[in-house]
CSV table of C-alpha atoms (C1' of nucleotides) in Angstrom, one decimal:
chain,number,residue,atom,x,y,z
A,1,UNK,CA,-66.4,-3.9,-31.2
A,2,UNK,CA,-63.0,-5.3,-31.4
A,3,UNK,CA,-62.7,-5.4,-27.5
A,4,UNK,CA,-65.7,-7.8,-27.4
A,5,UNK,CA,-64.5,-10.0,-30.2
A,6,UNK,CA,-63.3,-13.1,-28.5
A,7,UNK,CA,-60.1,-13.7,-30.6
A,8,UNK,CA,-58.9,-10.4,-29.7
A,9,UNK,CA,-59.6,-10.6,-25.9
A,10,UNK,CA,-57.7,-13.9,-26.0
A,11,UNK,CA,-54.7,-12.4,-27.7
A,12,UNK,CA,-54.6,-9.2,-25.7
A,13,UNK,CA,-55.0,-11.3,-22.3
A,14,UNK,CA,-52.2,-13.8,-23.2
A,15,UNK,CA,-50.0,-11.0,-24.4
A,16,UNK,CA,-50.6,-9.0,-21.2
A,17,UNK,CA,-49.9,-11.9,-19.0
A,18,UNK,CA,-46.8,-12.9,-20.7
A,19,UNK,CA,-45.4,-9.7,-20.5
A,20,UNK,CA,-45.2,-9.8,-16.6
A,21,UNK,CA,-43.4,-13.1,-16.7
A,22,UNK,CA,-40.9,-12.0,-19.5
A,23,UNK,CA,-40.0,-9.1,-17.5
A,24,UNK,CA,-38.6,-11.2,-15.0
A,25,UNK,CA,-36.8,-13.9,-16.8
A,26,UNK,CA,-35.7,-11.7,-19.7
A,27,UNK,CA,-34.8,-8.4,-17.8
A,28,UNK,CA,-33.6,-9.9,-14.6
A,29,UNK,CA,-31.9,-13.2,-15.9
A,30,UNK,CA,-31.4,-12.3,-19.6
A,31,UNK,CA,-33.2,-15.5,-21.0
A,32,UNK,CA,-35.2,-15.5,-24.3
A,33,UNK,CA,-38.6,-17.5,-24.2
A,34,UNK,CA,-36.9,-20.3,-26.1
A,35,UNK,CA,-33.9,-20.4,-23.5
A,36,UNK,CA,-36.3,-20.2,-20.8
A,37,UNK,CA,-38.3,-23.0,-22.0
A,38,UNK,CA,-35.3,-25.0,-22.6
A,39,UNK,CA,-34.1,-24.8,-19.2
A,40,UNK,CA,-37.4,-25.2,-17.8
A,41,UNK,CA,-37.4,-28.6,-19.3
A,42,UNK,CA,-34.0,-29.5,-18.7
A,43,UNK,CA,-33.9,-28.5,-15.1
A,44,UNK,CA,-36.3,-31.4,-14.2
A,45,UNK,CA,-34.3,-34.2,-15.8
A,46,UNK,CA,-30.9,-35.6,-15.7
A,47,UNK,CA,-30.7,-35.3,-19.4
A,48,UNK,CA,-32.9,-35.0,-22.6
A,49,UNK,CA,-32.4,-35.6,-26.2
A,50,UNK,CA,-32.9,-33.0,-28.8
A,51,UNK,CA,-35.8,-34.9,-30.0
A,52,UNK,CA,-37.4,-34.8,-26.5
A,53,UNK,CA,-36.8,-31.1,-26.1
A,54,UNK,CA,-38.5,-30.5,-29.5
A,55,UNK,CA,-41.4,-32.4,-28.6
A,56,UNK,CA,-42.0,-31.3,-25.3
A,57,UNK,CA,-41.5,-27.5,-25.8
A,58,UNK,CA,-43.3,-27.3,-29.1
A,59,UNK,CA,-40.1,-25.6,-30.6
A,60,UNK,CA,-38.8,-26.8,-33.9
A,61,UNK,CA,-35.3,-28.2,-34.5
A,62,UNK,CA,-33.9,-24.6,-35.5
A,63,UNK,CA,-35.2,-23.0,-32.0
A,64,UNK,CA,-33.8,-25.9,-30.2
A,65,UNK,CA,-30.4,-25.5,-31.8
A,66,UNK,CA,-30.0,-21.9,-31.4
A,67,UNK,CA,-31.3,-22.0,-27.8
A,68,UNK,CA,-28.9,-24.7,-27.1
A,69,UNK,CA,-26.0,-22.8,-28.6
A,70,UNK,CA,-26.6,-19.6,-26.6
A,71,UNK,CA,-27.2,-21.6,-23.2
A,72,UNK,CA,-23.9,-23.4,-24.0
A,73,UNK,CA,-22.0,-20.3,-24.5
A,74,UNK,CA,-23.2,-18.9,-21.2
A,75,UNK,CA,-22.1,-22.2,-19.5
A,76,UNK,CA,-25.6,-23.1,-18.3
A,77,UNK,CA,-26.1,-26.4,-20.2
A,78,UNK,CA,-23.9,-29.5,-21.7
A,79,UNK,CA,-24.3,-30.6,-25.2
A,80,UNK,CA,-23.0,-34.0,-26.2
A,81,UNK,CA,-23.5,-36.2,-29.5
A,82,UNK,CA,-25.7,-39.3,-28.8
A,83,UNK,CA,-24.2,-42.6,-28.7
A,84,UNK,CA,-27.0,-44.3,-29.9
A,85,UNK,CA,-27.9,-42.3,-32.8
A,86,UNK,CA,-25.0,-39.7,-33.6
A,87,UNK,CA,-27.4,-37.4,-35.3
A,88,UNK,CA,-29.0,-36.5,-32.0
A,89,UNK,CA,-27.5,-34.3,-29.3
A,90,UNK,CA,-27.9,-34.8,-25.5
A,91,UNK,CA,-28.4,-32.1,-23.3
A,92,UNK,CA,-28.1,-31.7,-19.7
A,93,UNK,CA,-27.8,-28.8,-17.2
A,94,UNK,CA,-24.5,-27.7,-15.7
A,95,UNK,CA,-24.6,-27.2,-11.8
A,96,UNK,CA,-24.4,-23.3,-12.7
A,97,UNK,CA,-27.6,-23.5,-15.1
A,98,UNK,CA,-29.3,-25.7,-12.7
A,99,UNK,CA,-28.6,-23.1,-10.0
A,100,UNK,CA,-29.6,-20.2,-12.2
A,101,UNK,CA,-33.1,-21.8,-12.9
A,102,UNK,CA,-33.7,-22.5,-9.5
A,103,UNK,CA,-33.1,-19.2,-8.4
A,104,UNK,CA,-35.1,-17.7,-11.4
A,105,UNK,CA,-38.1,-20.1,-11.3
A,106,UNK,CA,-39.6,-19.1,-7.9
A,107,UNK,CA,-39.8,-15.5,-9.0
A,108,UNK,CA,-41.2,-16.2,-12.3
A,109,UNK,CA,-43.9,-18.4,-10.7
A,110,UNK,CA,-44.2,-15.8,-8.0
A,111,UNK,CA,-45.0,-13.0,-10.6
A,112,UNK,CA,-47.6,-15.4,-12.0
A,113,UNK,CA,-49.2,-16.2,-8.6
A,114,UNK,CA,-49.3,-12.4,-8.0
A,115,UNK,CA,-51.6,-12.1,-10.8
A,116,UNK,CA,-53.6,-15.3,-10.7
A,117,UNK,CA,-53.9,-14.7,-7.0
A,118,UNK,CA,-56.6,-11.8,-7.6
A,119,UNK,CA,-58.8,-14.3,-9.2
A,120,UNK,CA,-61.4,-16.0,-7.0
A,121,UNK,CA,-61.1,-20.0,-6.8
A,122,UNK,CA,-64.1,-20.1,-9.0
A,123,UNK,CA,-62.7,-17.8,-11.6
A,124,UNK,CA,-59.4,-19.7,-11.5
A,125,UNK,CA,-61.1,-23.0,-11.9
A,126,UNK,CA,-63.0,-21.5,-14.7
A,127,UNK,CA,-59.8,-20.3,-16.5
A,128,UNK,CA,-58.1,-23.7,-16.3
A,129,UNK,CA,-61.3,-25.6,-17.4
A,130,UNK,CA,-62.1,-23.2,-20.3
A,131,UNK,CA,-58.4,-22.8,-21.5
A,132,UNK,CA,-57.8,-26.6,-21.5
A,133,UNK,CA,-61.1,-27.1,-23.6
A,134,UNK,CA,-60.1,-24.5,-25.9
A,135,UNK,CA,-56.6,-25.8,-26.7
A,136,UNK,CA,-58.0,-29.4,-27.3
A,137,UNK,CA,-60.6,-27.7,-29.7
A,138,UNK,CA,-57.9,-25.8,-31.5
A,139,UNK,CA,-55.8,-28.9,-31.9
A,140,UNK,CA,-58.8,-30.8,-33.0
A,141,UNK,CA,-59.4,-28.3,-35.8
A,142,UNK,CA,-55.9,-28.3,-36.8
A,143,UNK,CA,-56.4,-31.9,-37.7
A,144,UNK,CA,-59.6,-31.5,-39.1
A,145,UNK,CA,-58.4,-28.8,-41.5
A,146,UNK,CA,-55.5,-30.8,-42.4
A,147,UNK,CA,-57.9,-33.6,-43.2
A,148,UNK,CA,-59.9,-31.5,-45.4
A,149,UNK,CA,-57.0,-30.4,-47.1
A,150,UNK,CA,-56.0,-33.8,-47.9
A,151,UNK,CA,-59.5,-34.7,-49.0
A,152,UNK,CA,-59.2,-31.8,-51.3
A,153,UNK,CA,-56.2,-32.7,-52.8
A,154,UNK,CA,-57.4,-36.2,-53.8
B,1,UNK,CA,-43.7,-30.0,-16.3
B,2,UNK,CA,-43.5,-27.4,-18.6
B,3,UNK,CA,-46.9,-28.4,-20.2
B,4,UNK,CA,-48.7,-28.1,-17.0
B,5,UNK,CA,-47.2,-24.7,-16.1
B,6,UNK,CA,-50.2,-22.3,-16.5
B,7,UNK,CA,-48.5,-19.7,-18.4
B,8,UNK,CA,-47.0,-22.1,-20.8
B,9,UNK,CA,-50.8,-23.3,-21.2
B,10,UNK,CA,-51.8,-20.0,-22.0
B,11,UNK,CA,-49.3,-18.8,-24.3
B,12,UNK,CA,-49.6,-22.0,-26.4
B,13,UNK,CA,-53.4,-21.9,-26.5
B,14,UNK,CA,-53.5,-18.2,-27.7
B,15,UNK,CA,-51.0,-18.9,-30.4
B,16,UNK,CA,-52.7,-22.0,-31.7
B,17,UNK,CA,-56.3,-20.2,-31.7
B,18,UNK,CA,-54.6,-17.2,-33.4
B,19,UNK,CA,-52.8,-19.1,-36.0
B,20,UNK,CA,-56.2,-20.3,-37.3
B,21,UNK,CA,-57.6,-16.9,-37.7
B,22,UNK,CA,-54.2,-15.4,-39.1
B,23,UNK,CA,-54.6,-18.2,-41.9
B,24,UNK,CA,-57.8,-16.7,-43.1
B,25,UNK,CA,-57.2,-13.0,-43.0
B,26,UNK,CA,-53.4,-13.1,-43.9
B,27,UNK,CA,-53.3,-15.9,-46.3
B,28,UNK,CA,-56.7,-15.3,-48.2
B,29,UNK,CA,-56.7,-11.5,-47.7
B,30,UNK,CA,-53.2,-10.4,-47.3
B,31,UNK,CA,-54.0,-8.3,-44.1
B,32,UNK,CA,-51.3,-8.2,-41.1
B,33,UNK,CA,-52.6,-8.3,-37.6
B,34,UNK,CA,-52.4,-4.6,-37.5
B,35,UNK,CA,-54.1,-3.9,-40.8
B,36,UNK,CA,-56.9,-6.5,-39.8
B,37,UNK,CA,-57.5,-4.7,-36.3
B,38,UNK,CA,-57.5,-1.5,-38.1
B,39,UNK,CA,-60.1,-2.5,-40.6
B,40,UNK,CA,-62.3,-4.0,-37.9
B,41,UNK,CA,-62.5,-0.8,-35.8
B,42,UNK,CA,-63.0,1.4,-38.7
B,43,UNK,CA,-65.6,-0.6,-40.5
B,44,UNK,CA,-68.0,-0.3,-37.6
B,45,UNK,CA,-67.7,3.8,-37.8
B,46,UNK,CA,-68.1,6.6,-40.3
B,47,UNK,CA,-64.5,7.8,-39.3
B,48,UNK,CA,-62.2,7.6,-36.4
B,49,UNK,CA,-59.1,9.9,-35.2
B,50,UNK,CA,-55.9,8.7,-35.0
B,51,UNK,CA,-56.0,8.8,-31.3
B,52,UNK,CA,-59.2,6.7,-31.2
B,53,UNK,CA,-57.7,4.1,-33.0
B,54,UNK,CA,-54.6,3.9,-31.0
B,55,UNK,CA,-56.8,3.7,-27.7
B,56,UNK,CA,-59.2,1.1,-29.1
B,57,UNK,CA,-56.6,-1.1,-30.6
B,58,UNK,CA,-54.0,-1.0,-28.2
B,59,UNK,CA,-51.4,-0.1,-30.9
B,60,UNK,CA,-49.0,2.7,-30.5
B,61,UNK,CA,-48.9,5.8,-32.9
B,62,UNK,CA,-46.1,3.9,-35.0
B,63,UNK,CA,-48.2,0.9,-35.4
B,64,UNK,CA,-51.3,2.9,-36.4
B,65,UNK,CA,-49.0,5.1,-38.7
B,66,UNK,CA,-47.8,2.1,-40.8
B,67,UNK,CA,-51.1,0.2,-40.7
B,68,UNK,CA,-52.6,3.3,-42.1
B,69,UNK,CA,-50.0,3.7,-44.9
B,70,UNK,CA,-50.6,0.2,-46.3
B,71,UNK,CA,-54.0,0.1,-46.2
B,72,UNK,CA,-54.2,3.5,-47.8
B,73,UNK,CA,-51.7,2.3,-50.7
B,74,UNK,CA,-54.1,-0.8,-51.3
B,75,UNK,CA,-57.1,1.7,-51.4
B,76,UNK,CA,-59.0,0.4,-48.5
B,77,UNK,CA,-58.9,3.6,-46.2
B,78,UNK,CA,-58.9,7.4,-46.7
B,79,UNK,CA,-56.7,9.4,-44.5
B,80,UNK,CA,-57.1,13.3,-43.9
B,81,UNK,CA,-55.8,16.0,-41.5
B,82,UNK,CA,-58.2,16.8,-38.8
B,83,UNK,CA,-59.6,20.3,-39.2
B,84,UNK,CA,-59.8,20.8,-35.5
B,85,UNK,CA,-56.4,19.8,-34.6
B,86,UNK,CA,-53.9,19.6,-37.7
B,87,UNK,CA,-51.6,17.4,-35.8
B,88,UNK,CA,-54.2,14.4,-35.9
B,89,UNK,CA,-55.2,12.3,-38.7
B,90,UNK,CA,-58.8,11.3,-39.5
B,91,UNK,CA,-59.5,7.7,-41.1
B,92,UNK,CA,-62.4,6.2,-43.1
B,93,UNK,CA,-63.0,3.2,-45.0
B,94,UNK,CA,-63.2,3.7,-48.8
B,95,UNK,CA,-66.3,1.5,-50.2
B,96,UNK,CA,-63.7,-0.9,-51.2
B,97,UNK,CA,-62.1,-1.2,-48.0
B,98,UNK,CA,-65.7,-1.7,-46.2
B,99,UNK,CA,-66.8,-4.2,-48.9
B,100,UNK,CA,-63.4,-6.3,-48.6
B,101,UNK,CA,-63.8,-6.4,-44.7
B,102,UNK,CA,-67.3,-7.3,-44.9
B,103,UNK,CA,-66.3,-10.2,-47.1
B,104,UNK,CA,-63.4,-11.4,-44.9
B,105,UNK,CA,-65.1,-10.8,-41.2
B,106,UNK,CA,-67.8,-13.5,-41.7
B,107,UNK,CA,-65.0,-16.1,-42.6
B,108,UNK,CA,-62.6,-15.1,-39.9
B,109,UNK,CA,-65.7,-15.1,-37.2
B,110,UNK,CA,-66.8,-18.5,-38.9
B,111,UNK,CA,-63.2,-20.2,-38.3
B,112,UNK,CA,-63.2,-18.8,-34.7
B,113,UNK,CA,-66.6,-20.4,-34.2
B,114,UNK,CA,-65.6,-23.9,-35.9
B,115,UNK,CA,-63.2,-23.9,-33.0
B,116,UNK,CA,-65.3,-22.5,-30.2
B,117,UNK,CA,-68.3,-24.7,-31.1
B,118,UNK,CA,-66.3,-27.7,-30.0
B,119,UNK,CA,-66.6,-26.3,-26.6
B,120,UNK,CA,-69.7,-27.2,-24.6
B,121,UNK,CA,-71.8,-24.3,-23.2
B,122,UNK,CA,-70.5,-24.6,-19.8
B,123,UNK,CA,-66.9,-24.6,-21.3
B,124,UNK,CA,-67.4,-21.7,-23.2
B,125,UNK,CA,-69.0,-19.9,-20.3
B,126,UNK,CA,-66.2,-20.5,-18.1
B,127,UNK,CA,-63.6,-19.6,-20.7
B,128,UNK,CA,-65.1,-16.2,-21.1
B,129,UNK,CA,-65.7,-15.5,-17.5
B,130,UNK,CA,-62.0,-16.8,-16.7
B,131,UNK,CA,-60.3,-15.3,-19.3
B,132,UNK,CA,-62.0,-11.6,-18.5
B,133,UNK,CA,-60.9,-12.0,-14.9
B,134,UNK,CA,-57.5,-12.9,-15.9
B,135,UNK,CA,-57.2,-9.9,-18.1
B,136,UNK,CA,-58.3,-7.5,-15.3
B,137,UNK,CA,-56.0,-9.2,-12.9
B,138,UNK,CA,-53.3,-8.8,-15.4
B,139,UNK,CA,-54.1,-5.2,-15.9
B,140,UNK,CA,-54.3,-4.6,-12.0
B,141,UNK,CA,-51.0,-6.0,-11.5
B,142,UNK,CA,-49.4,-3.7,-13.9
B,143,UNK,CA,-50.8,-0.7,-12.3
B,144,UNK,CA,-49.6,-2.2,-8.8
B,145,UNK,CA,-46.3,-2.7,-10.0
B,146,UNK,CA,-46.0,0.8,-11.6
B,147,UNK,CA,-47.1,2.2,-8.2
B,148,UNK,CA,-44.5,0.0,-6.6
B,149,UNK,CA,-41.7,1.5,-8.9
B,150,UNK,CA,-43.0,5.2,-8.2
B,151,UNK,CA,-42.8,4.1,-4.4
B,152,UNK,CA,-39.6,2.8,-4.6
B,153,UNK,CA,-38.2,5.7,-6.8
B,154,UNK,CA,-39.2,8.2,-3.8
C,1,DT,C1',-33.4,-42.3,-49.3
C,2,DA,C1',-35.0,-40.1,-45.1
C,3,DT,C1',-33.9,-37.6,-40.7
C,4,DT,C1',-31.1,-34.5,-37.8
C,5,DG,C1',-28.6,-30.5,-36.7
C,6,DT,C1',-26.8,-26.4,-38.3
C,7,DT,C1',-26.5,-22.2,-40.9
C,8,DA,C1',-28.4,-18.7,-43.7
C,9,DT,C1',-32.1,-15.8,-45.2
C,10,DA,C1',-36.0,-13.5,-45.1
C,11,DC,C1',-40.2,-11.4,-42.9
C,12,DT,C1',-43.0,-9.8,-39.3
C,13,DC,C1',-43.2,-7.8,-34.5
C,14,DT,C1',-41.8,-4.7,-31.3
C,15,DA,C1',-39.4,-1.0,-29.0
C,16,DT,C1',-37.2,3.2,-29.3
C,17,DA,C1',-35.1,7.4,-30.8
C,18,DA,C1',-35.1,11.2,-34.0
C,19,DC,C1',-37.4,14.5,-36.9
C,20,DT,C1',-41.0,17.4,-38.6
C,21,DA,C1',-45.4,19.8,-37.9
C,22,DT,C1',-48.6,21.7,-34.9
C,23,DA,C1',-50.6,23.2,-30.6
D,1,DT,C1',-42.7,23.3,-24.3
D,2,DA,C1',-45.6,19.4,-25.1
D,3,DT,C1',-48.0,16.3,-28.4
D,4,DA,C1',-48.8,13.8,-32.8
D,5,DG,C1',-47.4,11.7,-36.9
D,6,DT,C1',-43.8,10.0,-39.4
D,7,DT,C1',-39.5,7.6,-40.5
D,8,DA,C1',-35.1,4.9,-39.5
D,9,DT,C1',-33.0,1.6,-36.8
D,10,DA,C1',-32.3,-2.3,-34.0
D,11,DG,C1',-33.6,-6.8,-31.7
D,12,DA,C1',-36.5,-10.8,-31.0
D,13,DG,C1',-39.5,-14.1,-33.3
D,14,DT,C1',-40.8,-17.0,-36.8
D,15,DA,C1',-40.6,-19.6,-41.1
D,16,DT,C1',-38.3,-21.7,-44.7
D,17,DA,C1',-34.7,-23.6,-47.5
D,18,DA,C1',-30.0,-25.2,-48.2
D,19,DC,C1',-26.1,-28.0,-46.4
D,20,DA,C1',-23.4,-31.7,-44.1
D,21,DA,C1',-23.6,-35.7,-41.1
D,22,DT,C1',-25.6,-39.9,-40.2
D,23,DA,C1',-29.1,-43.5,-40.2
DNA sequence: TATTGTTATACTCTATAACTATA
DNA sequence: TATAGTTATAGAGTATAACAATA
C-alpha cells in the first residue's frame, strides 16, 4: 500500500503542513518561499552577507540573488557591496521590511501552532525527536553515498 | 533562528529524504514522482480505475492522465475504457511494467532503509507516531479552516 | 585560477481553465 | 446538468551553464 509506505507518508505530511503556512505568507503577504526564508533570517540580524544567507537557508547563490532582487524591488531589504570583499553582498532589512515580517511572522507561527496544538505533548515530543534523527540520518547517508562514489571513482 | 523553526525543519528533512529516493527511481529508472506512485499502486492490483488511482495517490485527474500517457508510451501500463461507465479508464500493468517495478521497488526500499536504519528503534517509533499525528492534525485543520470559511461566507 | 553574483535556459510541478465525451 | 478525461497555459520551483567582476 502506497499510503503505508513511509517515504510517501513523509512527503504527503510535509506537503500538507507546508500548504497551510504558504497560504498565509504567500496569499496574505505575497512572499515566495525563498523570500520568506530570506526575510526570516535577515529580520533577526543587523545585516548578513550573501554567504551567510546561502549557508543558513540552504538556498544556493542563484536563489539568494533572485530573492534579493525581488525583496529589494519591494523596498523590503537593502543590498550593498561588501567593503571587505567586493564580490560579496551585504543585506539588511529596511524598516518597512522588518515591520512587514514582524506582522507576518506571528500569523504564520499561529497557523503552525494551530496544527501542532492538536498533538498531545507526547506526540509532539516524538515528532521532534524522530524528525531530528531522520534529518541527521539523511545527511549522514548523503555523506556516505558521496564517499562511496568517490571510492568507486578511484 | 530559521533552523530551529519547526516548519522549516520538516520541509528540509522531507526534501533531503525524498532526494535520496528520487535519485534511484528517477536517475536509474527514469520515472517521475507521479509515474512512480502510479506504478506503485497499480503493481499491487489486477487493475484500477482512474478514480481509484486519483483517490489513493492524492493526484488529481490531470496528473493521473499525464502519468498514464507517459507510462502507456513506455509500454508499462495498459489503458482501456471502462465498460460500466465509458467516462472512466481502467489501468493495468503490462508484464514489462510489473517486471520493471519489481526490479526498482526493492532498490528504492533499500535506499530508504539505509537511511531509516541509522535510527534507533525508539527514534523510529517516535518518528512514525509523531508523523502520523501531524498528518491527522494537518488534515483536521484543513477541514476546520474550510468550515470557518463556509461559516464566514454565510 | 578560483569564487561570487548575475542572467539565461530548461525541465519539473502545480494550478486552472477550456474542451470533448459520457452520464 | 454534472462528471471524467484530455489538452493547453501560466506560474513557481529546481538545476545547470555561461558570463562578468573580483580575489
